[in-house]
PDB file of C-alpha atoms in Angstrom:
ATOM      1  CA  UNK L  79     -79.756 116.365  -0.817  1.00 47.00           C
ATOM      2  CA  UNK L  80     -82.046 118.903  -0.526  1.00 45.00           C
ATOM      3  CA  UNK L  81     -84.330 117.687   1.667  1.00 48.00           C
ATOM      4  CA  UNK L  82     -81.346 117.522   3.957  1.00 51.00           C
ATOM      5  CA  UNK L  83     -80.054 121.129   3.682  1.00 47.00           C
ATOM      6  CA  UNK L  84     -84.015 121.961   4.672  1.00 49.00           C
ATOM      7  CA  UNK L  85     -83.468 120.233   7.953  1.00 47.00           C
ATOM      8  CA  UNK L  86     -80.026 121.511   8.836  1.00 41.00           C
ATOM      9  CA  UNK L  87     -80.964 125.362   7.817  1.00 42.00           C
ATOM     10  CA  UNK L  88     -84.077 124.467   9.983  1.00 43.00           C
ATOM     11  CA  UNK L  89     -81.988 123.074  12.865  1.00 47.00           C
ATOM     12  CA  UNK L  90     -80.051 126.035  12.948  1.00 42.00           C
ATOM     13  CA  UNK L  91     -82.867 128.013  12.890  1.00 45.00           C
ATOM     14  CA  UNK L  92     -84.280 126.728  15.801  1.00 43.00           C
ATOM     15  CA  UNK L  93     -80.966 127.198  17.279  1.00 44.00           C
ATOM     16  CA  UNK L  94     -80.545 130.301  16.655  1.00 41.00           C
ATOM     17  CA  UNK L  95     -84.209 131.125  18.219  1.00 41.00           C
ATOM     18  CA  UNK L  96     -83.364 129.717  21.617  1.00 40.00           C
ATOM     19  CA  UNK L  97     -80.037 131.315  21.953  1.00 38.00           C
ATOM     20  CA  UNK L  98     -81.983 134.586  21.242  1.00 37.00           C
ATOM     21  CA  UNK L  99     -84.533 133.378  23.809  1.00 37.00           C
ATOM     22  CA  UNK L 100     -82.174 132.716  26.760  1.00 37.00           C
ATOM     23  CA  UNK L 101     -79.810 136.003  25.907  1.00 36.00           C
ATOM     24  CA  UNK L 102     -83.147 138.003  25.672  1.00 38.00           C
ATOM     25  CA  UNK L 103     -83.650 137.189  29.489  1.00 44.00           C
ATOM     26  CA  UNK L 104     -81.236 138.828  30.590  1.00 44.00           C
ATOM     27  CA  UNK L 105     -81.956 142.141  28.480  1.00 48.00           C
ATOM     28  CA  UNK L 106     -83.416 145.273  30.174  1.00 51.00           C
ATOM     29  CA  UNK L 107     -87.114 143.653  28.695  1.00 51.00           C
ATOM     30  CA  UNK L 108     -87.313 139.930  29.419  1.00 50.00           C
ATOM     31  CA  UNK L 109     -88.996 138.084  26.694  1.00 56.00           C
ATOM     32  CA  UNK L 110     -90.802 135.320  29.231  1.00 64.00           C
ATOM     33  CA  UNK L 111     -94.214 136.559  29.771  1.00 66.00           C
ATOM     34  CA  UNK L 112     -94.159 135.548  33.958  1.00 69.00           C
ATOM     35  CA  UNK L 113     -91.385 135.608  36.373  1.00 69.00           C
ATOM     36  CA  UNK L 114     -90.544 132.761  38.919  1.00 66.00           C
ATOM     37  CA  UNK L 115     -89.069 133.273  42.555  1.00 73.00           C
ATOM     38  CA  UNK L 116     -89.377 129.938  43.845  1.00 67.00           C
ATOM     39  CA  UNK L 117     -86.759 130.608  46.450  1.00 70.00           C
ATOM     40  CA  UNK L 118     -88.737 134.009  47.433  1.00 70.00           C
ATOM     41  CA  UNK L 119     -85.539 135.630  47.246  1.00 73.00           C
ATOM     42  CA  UNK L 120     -86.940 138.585  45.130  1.00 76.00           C
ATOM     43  CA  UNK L 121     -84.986 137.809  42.139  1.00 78.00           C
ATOM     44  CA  UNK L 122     -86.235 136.547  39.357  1.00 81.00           C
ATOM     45  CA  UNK L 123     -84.850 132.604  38.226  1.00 76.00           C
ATOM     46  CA  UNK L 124     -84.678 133.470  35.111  1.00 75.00           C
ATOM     47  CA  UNK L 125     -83.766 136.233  34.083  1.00 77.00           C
ATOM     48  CA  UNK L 126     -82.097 137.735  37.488  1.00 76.00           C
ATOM     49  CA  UNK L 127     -83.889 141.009  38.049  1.00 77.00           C
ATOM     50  CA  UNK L 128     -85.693 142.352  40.738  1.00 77.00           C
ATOM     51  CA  UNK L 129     -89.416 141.591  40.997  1.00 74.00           C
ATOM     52  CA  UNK L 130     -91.198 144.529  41.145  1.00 69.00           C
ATOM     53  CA  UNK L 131     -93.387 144.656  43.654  1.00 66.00           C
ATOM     54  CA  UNK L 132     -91.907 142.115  45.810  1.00 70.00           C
ATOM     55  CA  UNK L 133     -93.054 141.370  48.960  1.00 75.00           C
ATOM     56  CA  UNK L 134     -90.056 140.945  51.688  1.00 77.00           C
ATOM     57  CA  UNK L 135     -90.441 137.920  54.069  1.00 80.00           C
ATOM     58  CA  UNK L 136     -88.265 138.473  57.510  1.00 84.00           C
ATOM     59  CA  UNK L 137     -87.335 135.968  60.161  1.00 86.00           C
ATOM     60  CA  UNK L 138     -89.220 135.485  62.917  1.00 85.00           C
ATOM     61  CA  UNK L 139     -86.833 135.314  65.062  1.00 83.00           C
ATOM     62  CA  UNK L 140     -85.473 138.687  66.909  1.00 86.00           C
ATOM     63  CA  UNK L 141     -82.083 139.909  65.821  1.00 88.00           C
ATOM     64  CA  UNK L 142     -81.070 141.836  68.583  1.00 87.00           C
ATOM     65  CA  UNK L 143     -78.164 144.446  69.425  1.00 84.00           C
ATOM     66  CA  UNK L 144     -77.535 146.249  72.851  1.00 78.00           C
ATOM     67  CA  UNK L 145     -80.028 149.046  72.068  1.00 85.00           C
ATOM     68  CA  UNK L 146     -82.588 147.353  69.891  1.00 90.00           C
ATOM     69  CA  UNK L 147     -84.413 144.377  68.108  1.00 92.00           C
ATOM     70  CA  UNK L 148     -85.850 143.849  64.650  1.00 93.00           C
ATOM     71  CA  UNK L 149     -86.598 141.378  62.440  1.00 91.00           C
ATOM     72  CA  UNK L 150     -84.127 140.626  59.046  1.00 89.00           C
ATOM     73  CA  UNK L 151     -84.980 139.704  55.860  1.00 83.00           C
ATOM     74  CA  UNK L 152     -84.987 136.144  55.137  1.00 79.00           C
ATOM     75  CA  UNK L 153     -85.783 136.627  51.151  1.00 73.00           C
ATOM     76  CA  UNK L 154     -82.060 137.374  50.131  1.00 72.00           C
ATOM     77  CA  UNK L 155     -82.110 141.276  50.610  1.00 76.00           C
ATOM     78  CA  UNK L 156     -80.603 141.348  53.542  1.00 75.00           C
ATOM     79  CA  UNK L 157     -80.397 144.998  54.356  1.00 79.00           C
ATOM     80  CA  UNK L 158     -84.494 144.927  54.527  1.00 82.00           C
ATOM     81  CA  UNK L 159     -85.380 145.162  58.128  1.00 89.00           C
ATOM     82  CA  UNK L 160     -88.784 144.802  60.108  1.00 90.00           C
ATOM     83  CA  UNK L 161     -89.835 145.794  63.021  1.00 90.00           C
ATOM     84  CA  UNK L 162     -86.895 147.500  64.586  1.00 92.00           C
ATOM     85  CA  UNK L 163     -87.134 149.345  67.872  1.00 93.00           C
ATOM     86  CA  UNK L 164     -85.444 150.110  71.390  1.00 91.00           C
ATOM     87  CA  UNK L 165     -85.776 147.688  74.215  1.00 89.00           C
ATOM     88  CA  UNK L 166     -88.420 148.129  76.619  1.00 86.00           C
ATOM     89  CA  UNK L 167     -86.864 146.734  79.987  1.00 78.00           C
ATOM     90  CA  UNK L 168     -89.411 145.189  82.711  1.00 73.00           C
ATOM     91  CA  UNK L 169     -86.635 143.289  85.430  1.00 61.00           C
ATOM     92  CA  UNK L 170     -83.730 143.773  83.417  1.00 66.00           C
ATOM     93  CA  UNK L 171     -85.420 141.622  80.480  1.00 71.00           C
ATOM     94  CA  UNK L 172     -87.106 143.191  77.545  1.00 81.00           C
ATOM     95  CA  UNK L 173     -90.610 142.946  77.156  1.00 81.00           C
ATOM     96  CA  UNK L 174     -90.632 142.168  73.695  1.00 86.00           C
ATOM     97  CA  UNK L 175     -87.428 140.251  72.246  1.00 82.00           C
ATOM     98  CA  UNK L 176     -86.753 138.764  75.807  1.00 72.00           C
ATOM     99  CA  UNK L 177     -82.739 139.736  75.624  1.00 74.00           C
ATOM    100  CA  UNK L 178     -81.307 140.818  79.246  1.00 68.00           C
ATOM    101  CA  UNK L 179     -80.228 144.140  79.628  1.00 68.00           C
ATOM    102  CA  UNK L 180     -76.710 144.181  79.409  1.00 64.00           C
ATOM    103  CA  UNK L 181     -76.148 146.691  82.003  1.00 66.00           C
ATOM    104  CA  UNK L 182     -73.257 146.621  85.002  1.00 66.00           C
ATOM    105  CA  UNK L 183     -75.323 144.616  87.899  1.00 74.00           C
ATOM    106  CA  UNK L 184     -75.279 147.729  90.674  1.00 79.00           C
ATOM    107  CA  UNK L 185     -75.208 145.731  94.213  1.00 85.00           C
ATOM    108  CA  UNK L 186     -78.106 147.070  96.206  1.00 84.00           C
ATOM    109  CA  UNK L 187     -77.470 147.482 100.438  1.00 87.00           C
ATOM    110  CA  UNK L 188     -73.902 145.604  99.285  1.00 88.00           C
ATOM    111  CA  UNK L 189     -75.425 142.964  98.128  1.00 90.00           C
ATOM    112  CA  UNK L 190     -75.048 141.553  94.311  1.00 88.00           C
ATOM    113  CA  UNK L 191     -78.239 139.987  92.849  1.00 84.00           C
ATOM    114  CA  UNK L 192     -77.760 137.562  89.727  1.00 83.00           C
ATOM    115  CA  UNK L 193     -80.473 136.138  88.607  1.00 79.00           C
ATOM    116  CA  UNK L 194     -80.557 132.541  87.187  1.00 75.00           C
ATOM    117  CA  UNK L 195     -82.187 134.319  84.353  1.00 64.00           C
ATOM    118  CA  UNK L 196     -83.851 132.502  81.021  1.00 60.00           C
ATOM    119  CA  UNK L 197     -81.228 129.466  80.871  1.00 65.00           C
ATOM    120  CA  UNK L 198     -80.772 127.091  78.035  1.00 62.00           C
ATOM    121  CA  UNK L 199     -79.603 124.132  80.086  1.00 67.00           C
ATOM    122  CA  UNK L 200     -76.374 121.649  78.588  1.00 61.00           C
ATOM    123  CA  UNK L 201     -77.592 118.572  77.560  1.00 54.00           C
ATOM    124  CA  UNK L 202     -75.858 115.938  80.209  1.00 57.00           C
ATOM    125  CA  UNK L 203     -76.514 112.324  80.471  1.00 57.00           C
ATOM    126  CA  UNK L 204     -80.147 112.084  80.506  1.00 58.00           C
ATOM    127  CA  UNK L 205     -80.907 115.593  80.168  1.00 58.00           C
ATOM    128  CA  UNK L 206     -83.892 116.468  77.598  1.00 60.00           C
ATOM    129  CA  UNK L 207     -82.679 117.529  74.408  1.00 54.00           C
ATOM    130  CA  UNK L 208     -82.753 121.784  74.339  1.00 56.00           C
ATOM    131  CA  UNK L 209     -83.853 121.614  77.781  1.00 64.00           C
ATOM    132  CA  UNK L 210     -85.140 125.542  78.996  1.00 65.00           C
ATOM    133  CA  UNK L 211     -86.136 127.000  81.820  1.00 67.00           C
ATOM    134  CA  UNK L 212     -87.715 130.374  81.407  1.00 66.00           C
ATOM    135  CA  UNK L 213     -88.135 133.003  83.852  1.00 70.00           C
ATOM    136  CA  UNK L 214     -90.826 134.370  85.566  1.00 72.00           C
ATOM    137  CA  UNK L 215     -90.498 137.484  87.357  1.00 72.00           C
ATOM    138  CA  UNK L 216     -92.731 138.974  90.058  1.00 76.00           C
ATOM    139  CA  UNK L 217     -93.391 136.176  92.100  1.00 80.00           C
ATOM    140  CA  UNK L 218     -93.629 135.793  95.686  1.00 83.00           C
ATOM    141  CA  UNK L 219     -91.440 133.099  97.549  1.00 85.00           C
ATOM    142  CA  UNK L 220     -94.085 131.170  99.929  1.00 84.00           C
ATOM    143  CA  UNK L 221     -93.058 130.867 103.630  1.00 82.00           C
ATOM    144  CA  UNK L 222     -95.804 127.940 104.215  1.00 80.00           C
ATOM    145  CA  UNK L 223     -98.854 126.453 102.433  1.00 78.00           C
ATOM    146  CA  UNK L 224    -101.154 129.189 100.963  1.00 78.00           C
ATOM    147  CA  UNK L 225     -99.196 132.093 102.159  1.00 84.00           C
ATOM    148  CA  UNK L 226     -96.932 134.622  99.679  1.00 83.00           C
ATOM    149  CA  UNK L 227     -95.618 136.581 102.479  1.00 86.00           C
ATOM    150  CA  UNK L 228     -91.618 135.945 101.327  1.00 84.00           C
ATOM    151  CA  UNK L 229     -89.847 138.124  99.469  1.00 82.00           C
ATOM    152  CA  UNK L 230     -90.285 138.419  95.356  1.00 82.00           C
ATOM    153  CA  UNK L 231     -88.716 135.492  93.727  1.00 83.00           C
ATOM    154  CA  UNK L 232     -87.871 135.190  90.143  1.00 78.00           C
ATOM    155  CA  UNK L 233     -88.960 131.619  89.408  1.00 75.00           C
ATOM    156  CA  UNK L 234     -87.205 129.325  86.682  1.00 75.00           C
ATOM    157  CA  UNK L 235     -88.806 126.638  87.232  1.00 74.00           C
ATOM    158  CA  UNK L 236     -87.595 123.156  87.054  1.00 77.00           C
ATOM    159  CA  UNK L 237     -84.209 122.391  87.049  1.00 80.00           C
ATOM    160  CA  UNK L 238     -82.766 118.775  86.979  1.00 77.00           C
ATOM    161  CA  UNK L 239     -84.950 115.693  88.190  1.00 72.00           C
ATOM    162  CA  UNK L 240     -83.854 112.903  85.878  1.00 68.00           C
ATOM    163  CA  UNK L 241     -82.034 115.131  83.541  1.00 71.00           C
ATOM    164  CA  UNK L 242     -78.954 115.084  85.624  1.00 76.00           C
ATOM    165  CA  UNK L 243     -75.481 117.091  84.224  1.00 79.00           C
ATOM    166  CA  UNK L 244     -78.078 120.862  83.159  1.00 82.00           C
ATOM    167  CA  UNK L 245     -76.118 123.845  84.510  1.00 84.00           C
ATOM    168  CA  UNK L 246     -76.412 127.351  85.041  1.00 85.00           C
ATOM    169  CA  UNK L 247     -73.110 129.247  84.842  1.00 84.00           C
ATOM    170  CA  UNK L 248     -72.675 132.639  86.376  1.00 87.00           C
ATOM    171  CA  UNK L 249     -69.318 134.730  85.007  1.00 86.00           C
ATOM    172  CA  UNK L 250     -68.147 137.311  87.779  1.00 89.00           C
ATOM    173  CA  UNK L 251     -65.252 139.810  87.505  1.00 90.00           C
ATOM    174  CA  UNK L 252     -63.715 141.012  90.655  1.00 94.00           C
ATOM    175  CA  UNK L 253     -61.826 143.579  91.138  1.00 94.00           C
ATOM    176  CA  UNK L 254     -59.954 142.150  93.959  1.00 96.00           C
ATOM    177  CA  UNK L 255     -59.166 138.959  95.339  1.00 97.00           C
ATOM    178  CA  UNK L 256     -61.597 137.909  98.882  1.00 96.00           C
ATOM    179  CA  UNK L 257     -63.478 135.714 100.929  1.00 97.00           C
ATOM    180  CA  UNK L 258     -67.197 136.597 100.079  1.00 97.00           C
ATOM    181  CA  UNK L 259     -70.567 135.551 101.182  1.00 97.00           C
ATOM    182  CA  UNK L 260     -72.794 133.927  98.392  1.00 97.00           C
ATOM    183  CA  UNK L 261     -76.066 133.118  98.878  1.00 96.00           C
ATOM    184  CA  UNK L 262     -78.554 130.546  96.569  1.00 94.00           C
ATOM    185  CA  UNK L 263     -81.717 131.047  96.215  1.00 92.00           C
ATOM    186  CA  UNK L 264     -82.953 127.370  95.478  1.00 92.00           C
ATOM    187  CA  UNK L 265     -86.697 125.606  96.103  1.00 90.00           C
ATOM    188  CA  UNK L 266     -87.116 121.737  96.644  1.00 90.00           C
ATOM    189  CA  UNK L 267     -88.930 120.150  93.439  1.00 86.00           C
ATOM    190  CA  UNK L 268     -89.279 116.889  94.914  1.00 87.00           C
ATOM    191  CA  UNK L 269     -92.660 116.302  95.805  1.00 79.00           C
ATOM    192  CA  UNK L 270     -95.609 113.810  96.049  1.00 73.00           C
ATOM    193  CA  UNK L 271     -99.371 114.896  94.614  1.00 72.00           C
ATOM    194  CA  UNK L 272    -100.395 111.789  96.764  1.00 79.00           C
ATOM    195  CA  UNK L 273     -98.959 112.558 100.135  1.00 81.00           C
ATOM    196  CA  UNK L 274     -99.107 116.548  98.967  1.00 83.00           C
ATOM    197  CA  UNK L 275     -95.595 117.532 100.165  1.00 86.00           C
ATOM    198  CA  UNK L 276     -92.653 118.863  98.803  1.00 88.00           C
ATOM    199  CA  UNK L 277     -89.621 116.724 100.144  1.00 90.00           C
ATOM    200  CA  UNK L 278     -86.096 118.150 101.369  1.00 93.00           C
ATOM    201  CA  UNK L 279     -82.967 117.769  99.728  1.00 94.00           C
ATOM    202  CA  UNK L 280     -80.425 117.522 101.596  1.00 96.00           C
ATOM    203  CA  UNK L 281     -76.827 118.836  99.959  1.00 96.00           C
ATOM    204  CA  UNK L 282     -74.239 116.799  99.491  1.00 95.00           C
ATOM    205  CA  UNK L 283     -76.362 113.973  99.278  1.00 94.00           C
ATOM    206  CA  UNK L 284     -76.581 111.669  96.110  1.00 92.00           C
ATOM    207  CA  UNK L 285     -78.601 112.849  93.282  1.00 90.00           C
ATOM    208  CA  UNK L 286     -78.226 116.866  94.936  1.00 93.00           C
ATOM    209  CA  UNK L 287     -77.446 119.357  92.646  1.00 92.00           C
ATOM    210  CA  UNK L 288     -73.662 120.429  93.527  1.00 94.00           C
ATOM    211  CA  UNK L 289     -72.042 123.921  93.150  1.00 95.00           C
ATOM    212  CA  UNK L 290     -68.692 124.835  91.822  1.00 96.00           C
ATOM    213  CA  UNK L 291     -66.281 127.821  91.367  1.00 97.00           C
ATOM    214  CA  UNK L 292     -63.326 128.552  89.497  1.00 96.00           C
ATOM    215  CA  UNK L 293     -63.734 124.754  88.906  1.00 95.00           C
ATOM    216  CA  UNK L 294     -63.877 123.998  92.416  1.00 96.00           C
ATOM    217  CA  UNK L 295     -66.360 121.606  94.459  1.00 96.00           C
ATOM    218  CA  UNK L 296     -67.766 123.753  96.829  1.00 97.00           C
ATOM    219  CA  UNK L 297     -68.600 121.835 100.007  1.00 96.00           C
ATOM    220  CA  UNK L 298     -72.690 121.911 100.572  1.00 96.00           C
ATOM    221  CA  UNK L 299     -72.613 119.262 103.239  1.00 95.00           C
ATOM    222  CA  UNK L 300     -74.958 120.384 106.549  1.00 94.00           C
ATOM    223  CA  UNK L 301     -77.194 122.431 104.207  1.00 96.00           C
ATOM    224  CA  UNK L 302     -80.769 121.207 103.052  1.00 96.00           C
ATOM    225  CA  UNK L 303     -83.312 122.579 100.924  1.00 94.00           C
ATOM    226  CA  UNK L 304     -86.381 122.535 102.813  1.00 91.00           C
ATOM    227  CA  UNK L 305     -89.714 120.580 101.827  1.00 89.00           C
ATOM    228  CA  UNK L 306     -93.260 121.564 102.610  1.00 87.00           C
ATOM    229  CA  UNK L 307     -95.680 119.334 104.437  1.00 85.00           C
ATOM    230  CA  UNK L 308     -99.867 119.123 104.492  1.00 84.00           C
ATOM    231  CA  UNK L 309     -99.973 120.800 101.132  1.00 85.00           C
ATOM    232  CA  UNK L 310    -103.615 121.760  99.542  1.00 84.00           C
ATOM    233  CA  UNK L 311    -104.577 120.290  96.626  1.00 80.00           C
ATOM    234  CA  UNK L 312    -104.902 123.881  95.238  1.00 81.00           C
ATOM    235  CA  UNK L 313    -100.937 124.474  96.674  1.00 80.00           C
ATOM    236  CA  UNK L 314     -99.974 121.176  94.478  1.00 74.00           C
ATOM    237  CA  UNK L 315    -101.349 123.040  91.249  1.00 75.00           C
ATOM    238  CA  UNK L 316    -100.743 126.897  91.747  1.00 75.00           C
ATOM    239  CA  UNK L 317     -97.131 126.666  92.467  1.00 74.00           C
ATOM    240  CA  UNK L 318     -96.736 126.837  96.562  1.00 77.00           C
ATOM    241  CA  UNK L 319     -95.310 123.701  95.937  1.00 73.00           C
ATOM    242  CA  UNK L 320     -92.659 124.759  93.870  1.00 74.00           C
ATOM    243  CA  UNK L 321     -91.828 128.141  95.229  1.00 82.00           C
ATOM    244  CA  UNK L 322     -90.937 127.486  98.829  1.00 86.00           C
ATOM    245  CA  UNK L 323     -87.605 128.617  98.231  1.00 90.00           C
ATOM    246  CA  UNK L 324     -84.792 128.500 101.293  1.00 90.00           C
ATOM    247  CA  UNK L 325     -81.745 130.639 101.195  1.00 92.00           C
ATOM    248  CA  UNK L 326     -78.299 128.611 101.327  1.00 95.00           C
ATOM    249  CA  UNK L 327     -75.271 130.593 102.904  1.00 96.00           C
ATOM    250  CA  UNK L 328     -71.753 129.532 101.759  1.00 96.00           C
ATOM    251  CA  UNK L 329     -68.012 131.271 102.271  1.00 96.00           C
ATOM    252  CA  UNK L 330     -66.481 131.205  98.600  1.00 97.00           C
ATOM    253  CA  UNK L 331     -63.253 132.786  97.420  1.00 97.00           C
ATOM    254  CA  UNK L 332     -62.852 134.871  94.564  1.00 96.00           C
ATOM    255  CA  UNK L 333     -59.668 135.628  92.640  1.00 97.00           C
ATOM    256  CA  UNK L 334     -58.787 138.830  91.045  1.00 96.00           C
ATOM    257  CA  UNK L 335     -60.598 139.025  87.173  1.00 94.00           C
ATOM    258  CA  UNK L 336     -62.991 136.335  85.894  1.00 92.00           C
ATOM    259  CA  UNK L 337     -64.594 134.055  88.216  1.00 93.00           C
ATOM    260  CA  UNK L 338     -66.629 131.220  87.384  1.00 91.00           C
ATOM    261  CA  UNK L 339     -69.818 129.911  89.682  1.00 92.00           C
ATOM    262  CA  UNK L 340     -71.758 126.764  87.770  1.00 90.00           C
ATOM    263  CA  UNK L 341     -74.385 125.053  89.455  1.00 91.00           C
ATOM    264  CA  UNK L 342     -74.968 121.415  88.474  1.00 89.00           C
ATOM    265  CA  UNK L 343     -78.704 119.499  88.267  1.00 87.00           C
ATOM    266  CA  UNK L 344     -78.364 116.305  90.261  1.00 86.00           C
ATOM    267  CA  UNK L 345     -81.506 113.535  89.561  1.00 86.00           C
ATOM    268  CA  UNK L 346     -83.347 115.608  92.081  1.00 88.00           C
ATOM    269  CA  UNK L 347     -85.113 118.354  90.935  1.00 85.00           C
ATOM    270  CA  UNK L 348     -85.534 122.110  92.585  1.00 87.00           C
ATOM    271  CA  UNK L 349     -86.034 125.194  91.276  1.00 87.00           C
ATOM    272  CA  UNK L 350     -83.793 128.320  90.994  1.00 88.00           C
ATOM    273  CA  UNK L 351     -83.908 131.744  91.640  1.00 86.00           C
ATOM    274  CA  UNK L 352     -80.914 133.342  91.955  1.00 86.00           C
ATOM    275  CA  UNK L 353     -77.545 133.699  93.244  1.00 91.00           C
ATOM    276  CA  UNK L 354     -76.632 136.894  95.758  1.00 92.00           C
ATOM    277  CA  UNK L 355     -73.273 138.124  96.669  1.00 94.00           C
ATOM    278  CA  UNK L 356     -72.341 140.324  99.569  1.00 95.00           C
ATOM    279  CA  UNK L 357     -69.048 141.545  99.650  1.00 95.00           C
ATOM    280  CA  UNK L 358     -67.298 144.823  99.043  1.00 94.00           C
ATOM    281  CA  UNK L 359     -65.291 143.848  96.090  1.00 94.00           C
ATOM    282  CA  UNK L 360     -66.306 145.835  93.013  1.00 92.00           C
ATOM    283  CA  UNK L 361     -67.820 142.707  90.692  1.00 91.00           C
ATOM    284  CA  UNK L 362     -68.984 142.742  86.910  1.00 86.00           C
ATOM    285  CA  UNK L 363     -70.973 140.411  85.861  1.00 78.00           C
ATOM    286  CA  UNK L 364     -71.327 138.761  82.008  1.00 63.00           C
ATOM    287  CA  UNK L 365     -73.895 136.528  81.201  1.00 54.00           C
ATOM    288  CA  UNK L 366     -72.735 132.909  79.596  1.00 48.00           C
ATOM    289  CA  UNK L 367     -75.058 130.343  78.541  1.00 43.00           C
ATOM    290  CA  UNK L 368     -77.593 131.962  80.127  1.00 47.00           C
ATOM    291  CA  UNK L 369     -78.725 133.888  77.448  1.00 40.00           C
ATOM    292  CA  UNK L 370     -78.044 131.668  74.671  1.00 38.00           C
ATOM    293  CA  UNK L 371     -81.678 131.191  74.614  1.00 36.00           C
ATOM    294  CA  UNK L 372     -84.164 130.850  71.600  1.00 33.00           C
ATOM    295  CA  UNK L 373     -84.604 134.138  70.524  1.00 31.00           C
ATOM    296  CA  UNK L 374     -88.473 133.887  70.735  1.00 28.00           C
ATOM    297  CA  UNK L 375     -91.261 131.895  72.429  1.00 24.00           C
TER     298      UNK L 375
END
């Protein structure tokens, strides 16, 4: 009998103890001699408390706002912010976080520029999962092989080719209803490194890209993109092949409020630049999928 009152005054003992131990955690002085963060949150996992001296991780992904861009905390404190600054606009993108300035598009001569800008494409039938183009400003639209006498282009890049169903949607706000002109800005992507040309695409044709607004075929039957023929083998890799781009005039109608322009990839492939609108109806323009982009590259 008494050997068995030992080992219950023992077990409660050692009961006792551990409650102690786990209660003590939580007191203002932990009794555990190192503390654990295996989620890097900051905070201890055992006993709750700040680590002192804690090192903040942050995303490195931009957050961005319409002023600035900074990195957030990814460690659990989330009003710890790193790098935070204002944008630094080159071409209506910023330099560093790559967000669009969010600025009213001013027409210039009349004349409405919107760009085809950094555009995460929809993945259609075939279409490459996450499929991107990313823009590249400053570039010079070739008139013929070799020569960068056209005007400056801002180059996409690739657009469709197999990955039929991609778009590019433009939002518009007009102040009136109107006829207007609108003007693409597209380059043939079609091309052979063996014969070095760029082949046409001719509109309205199967596998052509196809334009839309409010919902609306537009009709791009009797317009072509042009090709390029005797190509270098120096135009095949520096991009005269790809940035012959050809100017496509078309009569659309716009209603009063939100419009909606989308331009489809067919299985042949060109690149884009950029839309233009002449007209003198007041016109706002919001960017859609466009710039739901990754947030870095």
């Amino acid at each position: 009998m008494k050997k068995t009152l030992i080992a219950v005054v023992l077990c409660l003992a050692l009961a006792l103890a551990t409650s102690v131990l786990f209660v003590g955690c939580g007191d203002s002085e932990p009794v555990h001699k190192t503390c654990y963060d295996v989620d890097a949150d900051g905070i201890c996992d055992v006993c709750e408390k700040d680590i002192a001296g804690h090192t903040h991780l942050f995303s490195k992904v931009w957050s961005t706002d319409e002023t600035s861009h900074w990195h957030k905390a990814t460690c659990g404190h989330s009003n710890e912010i790193d790098s935070k600054a204002d944008h630094t606009y080159v071409n209506s993108v910023c330099s560093v976080c790559k967000m669009f300035d969010s600025a009213p598009v001013a027409p210039i001569d009349g004349v409405y520029h919107f760009e085809a800008e950094n555009a995460i494409l929809n993945d259609g039938e075939g279409a490459p999962s996450n499929a991107t183009m990313v823009v590249e400003f400053g570039r010079h639209e070739f008139t013929e092989s070799g020569k960068t006498d056209g005007p400056l282009v801002s180059d996409v890049g690739y657009f469709g080719g197999g990955a039929s169903g991609q778009t590019i949607t433009w939002k518009i706000n007009a102040k009136a209803a109107g006829e207007v002109k609108l003007t693409l800005r597209l380059a043939s992507a079609v091309g052979s490194w063996d014969d070095r040309k760029i082949s046409p695409i001719v509109l309205g044709s199967e596998g052509a890209p196809t334009l839309s607004v409010n919902n609306a075929a537009v009709d791009l039957t009797g317009h072509t993109i042009e090709g390029l023929d005797n190509l270098t083998q120096e135009d095949m890799s520096s991009g005269v092949a790809y940035s012959h781009f050809v100017e496509i005039e078309l009569t659309v109608s716009l209603v009063a409020g939100d419009n909606t322009v989308v331009l489809t990839s067919g299985t042949k492939g060109c690149n884009v630049d950029k839309i233009m609108i002449a007209t003198d109806i007041e016109l706002a323009f919001s960017r859609t999928n466009n710039t739901d982009r990754p947030s870095s590259h």
